[in-house]
C-alpha cells in the first residue's frame, strides 16, 4: 500500500485517538502506527485489489479458510514496539479463534497470526523495510511481500525479534511453496501474481 508518515505534534491527542480521527475523516484510508509514527495509506488502486483477491483463492483452496484458520483482509495486528503501535496488513492468515485475542482498538495479539502479506504501491519502502522490522518484532512466522515496484515476490520466515533470518526473493517463472507452519500447502505462481498486480498506464501516459 502507498503511505505517508506523519508525526503527531507534542501535546496533541494520543496517537491512537489521532489515528482514529484521521480514519473517521478520510473514509477508505488506512491508518497505522509503527515506531511511534502515523502511516496514512490512501485507498488501493484496482490492480492492488485484484491481486489480493487472486491471492485469497489459493489460501482458501488449501483449506485455510475453515474451522482451524481464517483468511482475512485488513485486520489489525497489535505490535510490541511502542505503546500504541499497530499495523493493518493487506492480507493475513489467522487462527480461527482470533476473536479471543482482541487487544485494543480492533487489533489482535500477534500470537494468532500465521502469515501476513502486503502488496506494495507507491511508498513500497514501508513494506520492504519498516514493516519487516515490525512483523519480525511481533514474531509473525511468515511475511510475504508482493513487490510490484521491482516485480518480485519476497517470502520472509524465521523471525528473531528484530529481523527475519530467512529472506527469499522470487522472480517471474518461479513457483513458491509457502512454509508448512501455515497448516496447509500453498503454492504461488510468481508470474501470475505480479501480472495481476501490474498497473496499466493511464490514457495519454506513455
Short mmCIF file of C-alpha atoms in Angstrom, two decimals:
data_model
loop_
_atom_site.label_atom_id
_atom_site.label_comp_id
_atom_site.label_asym_id
_atom_site.label_seq_id
_atom_site.Cartn_x
_atom_site.Cartn_y
_atom_site.Cartn_z
CA UNK A 1 0.00 0.00 0.00
CA UNK A 2 1.17 3.57 -0.57
CA UNK A 3 1.57 5.55 2.61
CA UNK A 4 2.78 8.80 4.07
CA UNK A 5 4.38 9.15 7.50
CA UNK A 6 3.11 11.83 9.84
CA UNK A 7 4.50 12.74 13.24
CA UNK A 8 1.99 13.98 15.80
CA UNK A 9 2.92 17.37 17.36
CA UNK A 10 3.87 17.15 21.03
CA UNK A 11 0.98 17.72 23.42
CA UNK A 12 -1.78 16.77 20.99
CA UNK A 13 -4.13 13.77 21.22
CA UNK A 14 -2.72 10.31 21.96
CA UNK A 15 -1.62 8.65 18.73
CA UNK A 16 -4.45 6.12 18.68
CA UNK A 17 -7.04 8.86 19.13
CA UNK A 18 -5.42 10.84 16.33
CA UNK A 19 -5.29 7.72 14.11
CA UNK A 20 -8.99 7.06 14.66
CA UNK A 21 -9.81 10.70 13.98
CA UNK A 22 -7.94 10.53 10.68
CA UNK A 23 -9.79 7.36 9.66
CA UNK A 24 -13.15 8.91 10.53
CA UNK A 25 -12.33 11.98 8.43
CA UNK A 26 -10.90 10.00 5.49
CA UNK A 27 -13.15 7.01 4.72
CA UNK A 28 -11.32 4.26 2.87
CA UNK A 29 -7.88 5.31 4.14
CA UNK A 30 -5.81 3.03 6.31
CA UNK A 31 -4.02 4.49 9.32
CA UNK A 32 -1.33 2.57 11.22
CA UNK A 33 1.11 3.42 14.00
CA UNK A 34 4.59 1.92 13.60
CA UNK A 35 7.60 3.05 15.59
CA UNK A 36 5.53 5.82 17.15
CA UNK A 37 4.69 7.35 13.74
CA UNK A 38 1.40 7.53 11.92
CA UNK A 39 1.32 5.91 8.47
CA UNK A 40 -1.63 7.07 6.38
CA UNK A 41 -2.47 4.95 3.35
CA UNK A 42 -4.84 6.07 0.56
CA UNK A 43 -7.36 3.60 -0.89
CA UNK A 44 -5.72 0.97 -3.14
CA UNK A 45 -5.76 1.04 -6.92
CA UNK A 46 -7.64 -1.55 -8.96
CA UNK A 47 -4.73 -3.97 -9.63
CA UNK A 48 -3.83 -3.90 -5.93
CA UNK A 49 -7.34 -5.05 -5.08
CA UNK A 50 -7.37 -7.67 -7.86
CA UNK A 51 -4.10 -9.29 -6.78
CA UNK A 52 -5.39 -9.56 -3.21
CA UNK A 53 -8.48 -11.41 -4.42
CA UNK A 54 -6.30 -13.66 -6.59
CA UNK A 55 -4.18 -14.46 -3.54
CA UNK A 56 -7.13 -15.34 -1.34
CA UNK A 57 -8.12 -18.15 -3.72
CA UNK A 58 -5.12 -20.49 -3.23
CA UNK A 59 -5.22 -19.99 0.54
CA UNK A 60 -8.92 -20.84 0.61
CA UNK A 61 -8.45 -23.76 -1.80
CA UNK A 62 -5.83 -25.20 0.58
CA UNK A 63 -8.44 -25.22 3.35
CA UNK A 64 -7.00 -22.32 5.33
CA UNK A 65 -10.35 -20.54 5.49
CA UNK A 66 -12.13 -23.12 7.59
CA UNK A 67 -12.60 -24.38 11.15
CA UNK A 68 -8.93 -24.07 12.18
CA UNK A 69 -7.89 -20.82 10.50
CA UNK A 70 -9.26 -17.86 8.57
CA UNK A 71 -8.03 -15.79 5.61
CA UNK A 72 -8.78 -12.15 6.31
CA UNK A 73 -8.16 -8.68 4.86
CA UNK A 74 -7.46 -5.51 6.79
CA UNK A 75 -7.39 -6.94 10.31
CA UNK A 76 -5.35 -5.03 12.90
CA UNK A 77 -2.22 -6.58 14.42
CA UNK A 78 -1.05 -5.18 17.76
CA UNK A 79 2.72 -4.56 17.72
CA UNK A 80 5.10 -4.86 20.69
CA UNK A 81 7.37 -1.99 19.63
CA UNK A 82 5.87 1.21 21.10
CA UNK A 83 2.89 1.55 23.44
CA UNK A 84 0.36 2.39 20.72
CA UNK A 85 1.86 0.60 17.71
CA UNK A 86 -0.28 -1.47 15.41
CA UNK A 87 -0.28 -2.48 11.73
CA UNK A 88 -3.04 -3.47 9.35
CA UNK A 89 -1.65 -5.95 6.80
CA UNK A 90 -3.37 -6.25 3.44
CA UNK A 91 -3.98 -9.97 3.98
CA UNK A 92 -3.43 -12.38 6.85
CA UNK A 93 -3.93 -16.00 7.83
CA UNK A 94 -5.02 -16.17 11.46
CA UNK A 95 -6.12 -18.84 13.90
CA UNK A 96 -9.88 -19.39 13.87
CA UNK A 97 -10.15 -18.21 17.49
CA UNK A 98 -8.77 -14.77 16.59
CA UNK A 99 -11.72 -13.06 18.33
CA UNK A 100 -10.45 -14.43 21.64
CA UNK A 101 -7.21 -12.44 21.16
CA UNK A 102 -8.56 -8.90 20.87
CA UNK A 103 -6.10 -6.47 22.48
CA UNK A 104 -7.21 -2.88 21.81
CA UNK A 105 -8.55 -0.61 19.06
CA UNK A 106 -9.83 -3.55 16.98
CA UNK A 107 -6.31 -5.04 16.90
CA UNK A 108 -5.37 -8.59 17.79
CA UNK A 109 -2.48 -10.30 19.54
CA UNK A 110 0.19 -11.36 17.01
CA UNK A 111 0.23 -14.83 18.57
CA UNK A 112 -2.78 -15.77 16.44
CA UNK A 113 -1.24 -14.64 13.12
CA UNK A 114 0.28 -17.39 10.95
CA UNK A 115 1.09 -15.16 7.97
CA UNK A 116 0.88 -11.51 6.96
CA UNK A 117 1.01 -10.29 3.36
CA UNK A 118 1.49 -6.85 1.86
CA UNK A 119 1.05 -5.67 -1.74
CA UNK A 120 3.26 -2.65 -2.47
CA UNK A 121 2.20 0.64 -4.00
CA UNK A 122 3.95 4.00 -4.36
CA UNK A 123 5.58 4.02 -0.92
CA UNK A 124 6.95 0.50 -1.25
CA UNK A 125 9.77 1.13 1.26
CA UNK A 126 7.33 0.79 4.16
CA UNK A 127 6.52 -2.79 3.18
CA UNK A 128 10.11 -3.71 2.35
CA UNK A 129 11.75 -2.10 5.40
CA UNK A 130 9.56 -0.62 8.11
CA UNK A 131 7.09 -3.49 8.24
CA UNK A 132 9.81 -6.14 8.05
CA UNK A 133 11.09 -4.91 11.40
CA UNK A 134 7.58 -4.54 12.82
CA UNK A 135 6.36 -8.01 11.87
CA UNK A 136 9.62 -9.63 12.97
CA UNK A 137 9.29 -7.90 16.35
CA UNK A 138 5.77 -9.32 16.57
CA UNK A 139 7.20 -12.78 15.76
CA UNK A 140 4.79 -13.36 12.87
CA UNK A 141 6.11 -16.63 11.36
CA UNK A 142 5.71 -15.75 7.66
CA UNK A 143 5.71 -12.38 5.90
CA UNK A 144 5.01 -12.28 2.15
CA UNK A 145 5.50 -9.14 0.05
CA UNK A 146 4.15 -8.75 -3.46
CA UNK A 147 6.73 -6.22 -4.66
CA UNK A 148 5.10 -4.51 -7.62
CA UNK A 149 7.88 -1.91 -7.79
CA UNK A 150 10.65 -4.44 -8.55
CA UNK A 151 8.44 -7.28 -9.86
CA UNK A 152 9.49 -9.76 -7.18
CA UNK A 153 7.81 -11.88 -4.53
CA UNK A 154 9.50 -11.88 -1.12
CA UNK A 155 8.99 -14.64 1.45
CA UNK A 156 10.41 -13.91 4.91
CA UNK A 157 10.49 -16.54 7.65
CA UNK A 158 12.20 -17.30 10.98
CA UNK A 159 11.66 -14.01 12.86
CA UNK A 160 14.18 -13.19 15.59
CA UNK A 161 12.56 -10.10 17.19
CA UNK A 162 14.49 -7.63 15.01
CA UNK A 163 14.51 -9.14 11.52
CA UNK A 164 13.70 -12.30 9.61
CA UNK A 165 16.58 -14.77 9.46
CA UNK A 166 15.42 -16.13 6.11
CA UNK A 167 14.52 -13.79 3.25
CA UNK A 168 13.98 -15.37 -0.16
CA UNK A 169 13.28 -13.29 -3.26
CA UNK A 170 11.45 -14.94 -6.16
CA UNK A 171 11.15 -13.85 -9.80
CA UNK A 172 8.53 -14.45 -12.52
CA UNK A 173 8.83 -18.00 -13.80
CA UNK A 174 9.17 -19.45 -10.31
CA UNK A 175 6.58 -21.15 -8.16
CA UNK A 176 6.80 -20.78 -4.41
CA UNK A 177 5.52 -23.20 -1.78
CA UNK A 178 4.92 -21.43 1.50
CA UNK A 179 6.05 -22.92 4.84
CA UNK A 180 4.14 -25.79 6.44
CA UNK A 181 3.57 -23.63 9.52
CA UNK A 182 0.51 -22.21 7.77
CA UNK A 183 -1.26 -25.51 8.33
CA UNK A 184 -1.64 -26.45 4.67
CA UNK A 185 0.39 -26.45 1.47
CA UNK A 186 0.02 -23.25 -0.55
CA UNK A 187 1.90 -22.81 -3.83
CA UNK A 188 2.01 -19.44 -5.59
CA UNK A 189 2.85 -18.71 -9.22
CA UNK A 190 5.02 -15.59 -9.09
CA UNK A 191 4.37 -14.51 -12.69
CA UNK A 192 0.59 -14.76 -12.31
CA UNK A 193 0.57 -12.79 -9.08
CA UNK A 194 2.76 -9.99 -10.41
CA UNK A 195 0.79 -9.79 -13.67
CA UNK A 196 -2.46 -9.41 -11.74
CA UNK A 197 -0.99 -6.53 -9.76
CA UNK A 198 0.60 -4.68 -12.67
CA UNK A 199 -0.71 -1.15 -13.15
CA UNK A 200 -1.58 -0.08 -16.69
CA UNK A 201 -0.62 3.40 -17.88
CA UNK A 202 -3.41 5.94 -17.78
CA UNK A 203 -4.66 7.29 -21.13
CA UNK A 204 -2.09 9.69 -22.52
CA UNK A 205 0.75 8.26 -20.38
CA UNK A 206 3.46 6.51 -22.36
#
